Short mmCIF file of C-alpha atoms and ligand atoms in Angstrom, two decimals:
data_model
loop_
_atom_site.label_atom_id
_atom_site.label_comp_id
_atom_site.label_asym_id
_atom_site.label_seq_id
_atom_site.Cartn_x
_atom_site.Cartn_y
_atom_site.Cartn_z
CA UNK A 1 95.08 91.56 116.18
CA UNK A 2 97.36 93.70 116.81
CA UNK A 3 99.38 95.69 114.54
CA UNK A 4 96.99 97.42 112.23
CA UNK A 5 98.71 99.74 110.00
CA UNK A 6 101.57 102.05 110.50
CA UNK A 7 104.71 101.72 112.48
CA UNK A 8 104.61 100.71 116.11
CA UNK A 9 103.04 103.55 118.05
CA UNK A 10 104.72 104.80 121.17
CA UNK A 11 102.79 104.51 124.41
CA UNK A 12 100.46 107.43 124.92
CA UNK A 13 100.39 109.01 128.30
CA UNK A 14 96.96 110.51 128.57
CA UNK A 15 96.06 111.06 132.18
CA UNK A 16 97.42 113.35 134.82
CA UNK A 17 100.49 114.84 133.25
CA UNK A 18 103.74 114.60 135.11
CA UNK A 19 105.36 118.03 135.17
CA UNK A 20 108.93 117.99 136.44
CA UNK A 21 108.61 119.46 139.93
CA UNK A 22 111.99 121.15 139.94
CA UNK A 23 112.01 123.44 136.93
CA UNK A 24 115.29 125.29 137.10
CA UNK A 25 115.10 129.06 137.03
CA UNK A 26 118.03 131.28 136.12
CA UNK A 27 120.30 131.88 133.19
CA UNK A 28 120.27 129.48 130.21
CA UNK A 29 123.78 128.32 131.09
CA UNK A 30 122.85 127.44 134.66
CA UNK A 31 119.73 125.72 133.38
CA UNK A 32 121.76 123.61 130.96
CA UNK A 33 124.20 122.61 133.70
CA UNK A 34 121.35 121.82 136.13
CA UNK A 35 119.57 119.67 133.57
CA UNK A 36 122.73 117.80 132.69
CA UNK A 37 123.38 116.85 136.30
CA UNK A 38 119.79 115.84 136.74
CA UNK A 39 119.82 113.81 133.52
CA UNK A 40 122.97 112.04 134.66
CA UNK A 41 121.46 111.26 138.05
CA UNK A 42 118.31 109.94 136.40
CA UNK A 43 120.36 107.85 133.98
CA UNK A 44 122.32 106.31 136.86
CA UNK A 45 119.15 105.55 138.82
CA UNK A 46 117.55 104.02 135.70
CA UNK A 47 120.59 101.79 135.07
CA UNK A 48 120.69 100.41 138.62
CA UNK A 49 116.92 100.08 139.00
CA UNK A 50 116.45 98.41 135.59
CA UNK A 51 119.22 95.90 136.34
CA UNK A 52 117.58 94.97 139.65
CA UNK A 53 114.09 94.95 138.14
CA UNK A 54 114.84 92.75 135.13
CA UNK A 55 117.51 90.43 136.51
CA UNK A 56 116.70 90.09 140.20
CA UNK A 57 118.78 90.41 143.36
CA UNK A 58 122.35 91.69 143.02
CA UNK A 59 125.11 93.04 145.23
CA UNK A 60 126.55 96.54 144.87
CA UNK A 61 129.55 94.88 143.24
CA UNK A 62 127.33 93.08 140.67
CA UNK A 63 125.58 96.37 139.95
CA UNK A 64 128.90 98.10 139.40
CA UNK A 65 129.96 95.46 136.88
CA UNK A 66 126.58 95.38 135.12
CA UNK A 67 126.14 99.14 134.77
CA UNK A 68 129.74 100.31 134.37
CA UNK A 69 129.16 102.88 137.12
CA UNK A 70 131.78 103.57 139.78
CA UNK A 71 131.55 102.01 143.22
CA UNK A 72 130.81 105.40 144.82
CA UNK A 73 128.04 106.17 142.32
CA UNK A 74 126.39 102.76 142.78
CA UNK A 75 126.60 103.21 146.53
CA UNK A 76 124.95 106.64 146.38
CA UNK A 77 122.25 105.55 143.95
CA UNK A 78 121.42 102.48 146.06
CA UNK A 79 121.19 104.60 149.22
CA UNK A 80 118.73 106.91 147.42
CA UNK A 81 116.65 104.05 145.98
CA UNK A 82 116.43 102.40 149.42
CA UNK A 83 115.41 105.72 151.00
CA UNK A 84 112.71 106.11 148.31
CA UNK A 85 111.33 102.65 149.09
CA UNK A 86 112.00 101.22 145.63
CA UNK A 87 114.81 98.87 146.69
CA UNK A 88 115.47 96.85 149.85
CA UNK A 89 118.22 94.65 151.21
CA UNK A 90 117.64 90.93 150.57
CA UNK A 91 120.16 89.09 152.73
CA UNK A 92 123.83 88.29 152.42
CA UNK A 93 125.76 86.50 149.72
CA UNK A 94 128.91 84.60 150.66
CA UNK A 95 131.87 85.66 148.59
CA UNK A 96 134.96 83.45 148.36
CA UNK A 97 137.04 84.25 151.41
CA UNK A 98 136.00 87.90 151.45
CA UNK A 99 133.41 89.79 153.41
CA UNK A 100 129.82 88.62 152.62
CA UNK A 101 128.07 90.96 150.18
CA UNK A 102 124.66 92.45 150.82
CA UNK A 103 122.11 91.56 148.15
CA UNK A 104 119.62 94.17 146.97
CA UNK A 105 116.25 93.69 145.29
CA UNK A 106 113.29 95.78 144.17
CA UNK A 107 110.51 96.13 146.77
CA UNK A 108 107.23 94.74 145.37
CA UNK A 109 105.21 96.80 147.87
CA UNK A 110 106.48 100.10 146.48
CA UNK A 111 103.57 100.53 144.08
CA UNK A 112 100.67 98.85 142.33
CA UNK A 113 99.61 99.09 138.70
CA UNK A 114 96.56 98.15 136.69
CA UNK A 115 96.75 96.44 133.31
CA UNK A 116 93.73 96.17 131.02
CA UNK A 117 93.27 93.69 128.16
CA UNK A 118 90.73 94.95 125.64
CA UNK A 119 90.36 91.66 123.78
CA UNK A 120 87.97 90.87 120.97
CA UNK A 121 86.01 88.51 123.22
CA UNK A 122 86.51 89.87 126.75
CA UNK A 123 87.76 92.77 128.84
CA UNK A 124 90.14 91.78 131.61
CA UNK A 125 91.37 94.14 134.31
CA UNK A 126 94.30 93.05 136.47
CA UNK A 127 95.77 94.65 139.57
CA UNK A 128 99.47 93.85 139.96
CA UNK A 129 102.25 94.94 142.25
CA UNK A 130 104.89 96.79 140.28
CA UNK A 131 106.99 93.60 139.93
CA UNK A 132 103.93 92.23 138.07
CA UNK A 133 102.72 89.69 140.60
CA UNK A 134 98.94 89.39 140.29
CA UNK A 135 96.92 90.84 143.18
CA UNK A 136 93.37 90.65 141.75
CA UNK A 137 91.65 90.27 138.37
CA UNK A 138 88.19 90.89 136.95
CA UNK A 139 87.07 89.52 133.58
CA UNK A 140 83.96 90.58 131.69
CA UNK A 141 82.66 88.87 128.55
CA UNK A 142 81.75 91.41 125.89
CA UNK A 143 79.55 91.65 122.81
CA UNK A 144 81.62 90.28 119.97
CA UNK A 145 81.65 92.08 116.66
CA UNK A 146 81.61 95.85 116.98
CA UNK A 147 81.44 96.73 120.67
CA UNK A 148 80.44 100.28 121.62
CA UNK A 149 83.55 102.15 122.81
CA UNK A 150 81.59 103.79 125.65
CA UNK A 151 80.40 100.38 126.84
CA UNK A 152 83.96 99.05 126.91
CA UNK A 153 85.16 102.19 128.72
CA UNK A 154 82.47 101.58 131.37
CA UNK A 155 83.63 97.94 131.75
CA UNK A 156 87.20 99.14 132.24
CA UNK A 157 86.25 101.63 134.97
CA UNK A 158 84.03 99.03 136.67
CA UNK A 159 86.94 96.58 136.53
CA UNK A 160 89.36 99.06 138.10
CA UNK A 161 86.87 99.73 140.91
CA UNK A 162 86.36 95.99 141.45
CA UNK A 163 90.02 94.97 141.63
CA UNK A 164 91.11 97.92 143.77
CA UNK A 165 88.17 97.39 146.18
CA UNK A 166 89.01 93.67 146.42
CA UNK A 167 92.59 94.50 147.38
CA UNK A 168 91.69 97.46 149.60
CA UNK A 169 93.71 99.77 147.34
CA UNK A 170 93.07 103.43 146.56
CA UNK A 171 92.62 103.88 142.76
CA UNK A 172 94.18 107.35 143.06
CA UNK A 173 97.42 105.88 144.42
CA UNK A 174 98.09 103.52 141.53
CA UNK A 175 101.36 104.05 139.70
CA UNK A 176 99.31 104.02 136.52
CA UNK A 177 96.79 102.22 134.37
CA UNK A 178 98.02 100.56 131.17
CA UNK A 179 95.51 99.60 128.50
CA UNK A 180 96.34 97.19 125.67
CA UNK A 181 94.14 97.46 122.59
CA UNK A 182 94.00 95.12 119.57
CA UNK A 183 95.02 97.82 117.14
CA UNK A 184 97.12 100.89 116.53
CA UNK A 185 97.11 103.85 118.94
CA UNK A 186 97.56 107.27 117.41
CA UNK A 187 98.27 110.59 119.13
CA UNK A 188 95.42 111.77 121.33
CA UNK A 189 94.46 108.20 122.24
CA UNK A 190 92.74 107.47 118.91
CA UNK A 191 92.42 103.75 118.27
CA UNK A 192 92.28 101.94 114.93
CA UNK A 193 91.21 98.36 115.59
CA UNK A 194 89.70 96.53 112.59
CA UNK A 195 88.86 93.43 114.66
CA UNK A 196 86.64 95.66 116.84
CA UNK A 197 85.33 97.61 113.85
CA UNK A 198 86.96 100.77 115.24
CA UNK A 199 88.48 103.44 113.04
CA UNK A 200 89.84 106.50 114.83
CA UNK A 201 87.83 105.88 118.03
CA UNK A 202 88.90 108.38 120.77
CA UNK A 203 89.13 105.62 123.37
CA UNK A 204 91.82 107.37 125.42
CA UNK A 205 89.62 110.46 125.69
CA UNK A 206 86.64 108.35 126.73
CA UNK A 207 88.59 106.62 129.49
CA UNK A 208 90.76 109.43 130.87
CA UNK A 209 88.05 111.30 132.83
CA UNK A 210 87.19 108.09 134.73
CA UNK A 211 90.73 107.02 135.63
CA UNK A 212 92.34 108.66 138.65
CA UNK A 213 95.90 107.50 137.83
CA UNK A 214 98.13 108.23 134.80
CA UNK A 215 96.67 106.43 131.79
CA UNK A 216 98.74 104.71 129.10
CA UNK A 217 97.39 103.17 125.90
CA UNK A 218 99.28 100.95 123.48
CA UNK A 219 99.00 98.07 121.05
CA UNK A 220 98.51 94.83 123.01
CA UNK A 221 100.95 92.73 120.95
CA UNK A 222 103.75 95.20 121.65
CA UNK A 223 103.10 95.28 125.40
CA UNK A 224 102.71 91.49 125.50
CA UNK A 225 106.12 91.20 123.84
CA UNK A 226 107.56 93.40 126.58
CA UNK A 227 105.93 91.31 129.31
CA UNK A 228 107.15 87.96 127.88
CA UNK A 229 110.69 89.39 127.77
CA UNK A 230 110.50 90.79 131.31
CA UNK A 231 108.70 87.99 133.12
CA UNK A 232 107.80 85.17 130.71
CA UNK A 233 109.26 82.79 128.15
CA UNK A 234 111.36 85.53 126.53
CA UNK A 235 113.65 86.06 129.53
CA UNK A 236 117.25 85.89 128.45
CA UNK A 237 116.43 85.88 124.70
CA UNK A 238 118.37 88.24 122.47
CA UNK A 239 115.65 88.49 119.85
CA UNK A 240 112.27 86.92 120.47
CA UNK A 241 109.14 86.97 118.39
CA UNK A 242 106.05 86.96 120.54
CA UNK A 243 103.00 85.81 118.58
CA UNK A 244 99.63 86.90 119.91
CA UNK A 245 97.03 84.40 118.77
CA UNK A 246 93.39 85.34 119.32
CA UNK A 247 90.60 86.33 116.90
CA UNK A 248 93.17 88.57 115.31
CA UNK A 249 96.79 87.52 114.91
CA UNK A 250 99.77 89.74 115.56
CA UNK A 251 103.41 89.49 116.49
CA UNK A 252 105.85 91.64 118.38
CA UNK A 253 109.56 91.57 117.70
CA UNK A 254 111.27 91.99 121.06
CA UNK A 255 114.97 92.61 121.50
CA UNK A 256 116.63 92.18 124.86
CA UNK A 257 119.84 93.68 126.14
CA UNK A 258 121.31 94.04 129.62
CA UNK A 259 119.97 97.60 129.67
CA UNK A 260 116.37 96.76 128.80
CA UNK A 261 113.95 95.51 126.19
CA UNK A 262 112.48 97.06 123.07
CA UNK A 263 109.35 95.68 121.47
CA UNK A 264 107.72 96.65 118.18
CA UNK A 265 104.66 95.26 116.45
CA UNK A 266 104.31 93.82 113.00
CA UNK A 267 101.37 93.02 110.70
CA UNK A 268 102.26 89.35 110.72
CA UNK A 269 98.59 88.30 110.62
CA UNK A 270 98.27 89.90 107.19
CA UNK A 271 101.26 88.28 105.55
CA UNK A 272 100.06 85.93 102.82
CA UNK A 273 100.46 82.18 103.27
CA UNK A 274 98.19 81.05 100.38
CA UNK A 275 98.00 82.84 97.02
CA UNK A 276 94.34 83.57 96.19
CA UNK A 277 93.36 81.88 99.48
CA UNK A 278 90.66 82.58 102.04
CA UNK A 279 89.19 86.09 102.24
CA UNK A 280 90.56 88.16 105.12
CA UNK A 281 88.81 90.96 106.97
CA UNK A 282 91.53 93.33 105.73
CA UNK A 283 90.23 92.93 102.16
CA UNK A 284 93.10 90.76 100.94
CA UNK A 285 93.15 87.01 100.40
CA UNK A 286 95.25 84.23 101.86
CA UNK A 287 96.38 86.14 104.98
CA UNK A 288 97.70 84.09 107.91
CA UNK A 289 94.89 85.48 110.10
CA UNK A 290 92.33 83.96 107.69
CA UNK A 291 93.77 80.51 108.62
CA UNK A 292 94.90 80.69 112.25
CA UNK A 293 92.66 83.42 113.77
CA UNK A 294 89.99 82.01 116.13
CA UNK A 295 87.10 82.82 113.75
CA UNK A 296 88.91 81.15 110.85
CA UNK A 297 89.58 78.04 112.97
CA UNK A 298 85.90 77.74 113.93
CA UNK A 299 84.81 78.33 110.35
CA UNK A 300 87.06 75.55 109.09
CA UNK A 301 85.71 73.21 111.74
CA UNK A 302 82.14 74.07 110.70
CA UNK A 303 83.00 73.27 107.06
CA UNK A 304 84.73 70.00 107.98
CA UNK A 305 81.89 68.81 110.21
CA UNK A 306 79.01 69.63 107.88
CA UNK A 307 78.07 72.97 109.40
CA UNK A 308 78.24 72.02 113.08
CA UNK A 309 79.62 74.58 115.49
CA UNK A 310 81.26 73.27 118.64
CA UNK A 311 79.90 74.38 121.97
CA UNK A 312 77.07 76.71 122.92
CA UNK A 313 78.12 80.30 122.24
CA UNK A 314 81.10 82.62 122.48
CA UNK A 315 84.33 82.27 120.51
CA UNK A 316 86.50 81.24 123.47
CA UNK A 317 83.96 78.62 124.63
CA UNK A 318 83.70 77.18 121.12
CA UNK A 319 87.46 76.85 120.73
CA UNK A 320 87.54 75.11 124.15
CA UNK A 321 84.78 72.71 122.99
CA UNK A 322 86.68 72.03 119.76
CA UNK A 323 89.79 71.14 121.73
CA UNK A 324 87.76 68.82 123.97
CA UNK A 325 87.05 66.65 120.89
CA UNK A 326 90.44 67.01 119.23
CA UNK A 327 91.90 63.95 120.98
CA UNK A 328 90.05 61.51 118.68
CA UNK A 329 90.06 61.38 114.85
CA UNK A 330 87.49 63.69 113.30
CA UNK A 331 86.90 67.27 112.17
CA UNK A 332 88.33 68.79 115.39
CA UNK A 333 91.62 66.87 115.07
CA UNK A 334 91.80 67.77 111.38
CA UNK A 335 91.22 71.46 112.24
CA UNK A 336 94.04 71.39 114.79
CA UNK A 337 96.39 69.73 112.27
CA UNK A 338 95.61 72.34 109.60
CA UNK A 339 95.93 75.27 112.03
CA UNK A 340 99.32 73.96 113.16
CA UNK A 341 100.51 73.65 109.55
CA UNK A 342 99.61 77.25 108.63
CA UNK A 343 100.94 78.56 111.93
CA UNK A 344 104.22 76.73 111.29
CA UNK A 345 104.44 78.31 107.83
CA UNK A 346 103.75 81.76 109.29
CA UNK A 347 106.48 81.22 111.90
CA UNK A 348 108.90 79.92 109.24
CA UNK A 349 108.46 83.17 107.29
CA UNK A 350 109.33 85.17 110.40
CA UNK A 351 112.33 82.99 111.16
CA UNK A 352 113.68 83.19 107.60
CA UNK A 353 113.26 86.96 107.69
CA UNK A 354 114.36 87.87 111.22
CA UNK A 355 116.34 84.89 112.60
CA UNK A 356 115.07 85.15 116.19
CA UNK A 357 116.50 82.86 118.85
CA UNK A 358 113.03 82.24 120.28
CA UNK A 359 109.41 82.26 119.06
CA UNK A 360 106.82 82.45 121.83
CA UNK A 361 103.17 81.58 121.24
CA UNK A 362 100.97 83.72 123.47
CA UNK A 363 97.35 84.90 123.70
CA UNK A 364 94.25 82.89 124.59
CA UNK A 365 94.25 80.73 121.43
CA UNK A 366 97.83 79.65 122.25
CA UNK A 367 96.76 78.80 125.79
CA UNK A 368 93.82 76.74 124.48
CA UNK A 369 95.43 75.02 121.48
CA UNK A 370 99.18 75.45 121.90
CA UNK A 371 100.00 72.40 124.05
CA UNK A 372 98.15 70.05 121.64
CA UNK A 373 99.57 71.48 118.43
CA UNK A 374 103.09 72.51 119.45
CA UNK A 375 104.88 69.39 118.02
CA UNK A 376 103.09 69.84 114.66
CA UNK A 377 103.84 73.60 114.65
CA UNK A 378 107.54 72.92 115.26
CA UNK A 379 107.54 70.28 112.51
CA UNK A 380 105.91 72.63 109.96
CA UNK A 381 108.27 75.44 110.95
CA UNK A 382 111.30 73.19 110.35
CA UNK A 383 110.04 72.05 106.94
CA UNK A 384 109.71 75.66 105.75
CA UNK A 385 112.81 77.20 107.34
CA UNK A 386 116.45 76.97 106.31
CA UNK A 387 118.06 74.33 108.52
CA UNK A 388 120.67 76.52 110.14
CA UNK A 389 118.01 79.04 111.15
CA UNK A 390 115.58 76.39 112.39
CA UNK A 391 118.35 74.84 114.51
CA UNK A 392 118.93 78.16 116.24
CA UNK A 393 115.25 78.93 116.95
CA UNK A 394 113.21 77.52 119.83
CA UNK A 395 109.40 77.59 119.53
CA UNK A 396 107.70 77.72 122.94
CA UNK A 397 104.40 78.50 124.58
CA UNK A 398 104.17 81.72 126.61
CA UNK A 399 104.39 81.40 130.38
CA UNK A 400 102.30 84.33 131.50
CA UNK A 401 99.01 82.41 131.70
CA UNK A 402 95.49 83.77 131.49
CA UNK A 403 96.47 87.31 132.44
CA UNK A 404 99.19 87.63 129.79
CA UNK A 405 97.72 90.54 127.85
CA UNK A 406 96.59 92.48 130.95
CA UNK A 407 100.03 91.92 132.42
CA UNK A 408 101.55 93.22 129.20
CA UNK A 409 99.51 96.41 129.49
CA UNK A 410 100.68 96.78 133.10
CA UNK A 411 104.27 97.03 131.86
CA UNK A 412 103.47 100.50 130.43
CA UNK A 413 103.40 102.50 133.70
CA UNK A 414 106.29 100.39 135.06
CA UNK A 415 108.37 101.10 131.97
CA UNK A 416 107.78 104.81 132.48
CA UNK A 417 108.84 104.56 136.14
CA UNK A 418 112.06 102.76 135.17
CA UNK A 419 112.82 105.25 132.41
CA UNK A 420 112.31 108.13 134.83
CA UNK A 421 114.78 106.58 137.27
CA UNK A 422 112.05 105.64 139.72
CA UNK A 423 110.73 109.13 140.30
ZN1 ZN B 501 94.50 90.26 106.02
#
């Protein structure tokens, strides 16, 4: 899905612009000094807040050690963050012989965010608190193929109204709305998404007038990578590859450090696993997506079972029906075996190239097929990877559940809040 051309785009902030409220007037020298102090203060707030956000409760002493800031600075920053409602005290921690230390944690009630998953088969809108606990979700099936951008924009706004109404929240008071799209996002909110048949669609511009909170748009594989690192199976990994398996296939390379996480997308789905192989929608042949994308899986099943298609209609329902018969020998089991083999080869290529410590299978196809095919995927990965690299790489299923992609999109406004030091 996901990548689609070009280097990883940066999140686009399209809604209400945030103008710094305290523009310094005066001579250039004074302005430079004022900005430096402010930058330093913001940096200190970001360090403390990010540590608490990503790694959970900590004492002032822990924060001092983790951030390298002085005791007085940590103390001041914490006082400010508590006064702003971002951080609260979370009980006492016994310390050996000494005075018990007060633990601090981020306050989930500080703000709420919306994350939107523009999939190829559904639109899902999730309302989360800013620590990414789910408050409410709304999922709409959509016309598969080439959905009208305006129709999808209307589903998104209806979803935001539904989840905020359900939770009694005011849409205007959201920290922001993050939207994950299965493609590349260019400046001005233009979206290139081949799996949707979109080329340069001004989706950001279509949505912005209907969204009362700051709007962010980004590639869904990149944001999913960020979410798996923050809250899912990537926690604690130094370098994780988060594979998004759906109709399209993409992967994010996510790197974690004590100070935060960076996530970039790759065009993994269009790396070739079979010379002269199956035709891919990108125009090439033998791409991974033409073997492990949901459409390719269903097509193989149809071929193996003499033209039969599992289930009534809808790609997700058909994959579910296929899995329901995969427990006994037959075309479904053979399809699962073949998908696992190609997926393992695709993962082996990534491991040989990037030596991650973890590979995380995410997206709705992973949720549907992952548990059944994981042993075979690991086996195929090992057979195609150098031993010392395979030994150092764990292959796991994502832990973010059905809302994974929406939750990934919700990381966009949160990331901006953390970067801005919580202001
Ligand atoms: Zn391709």
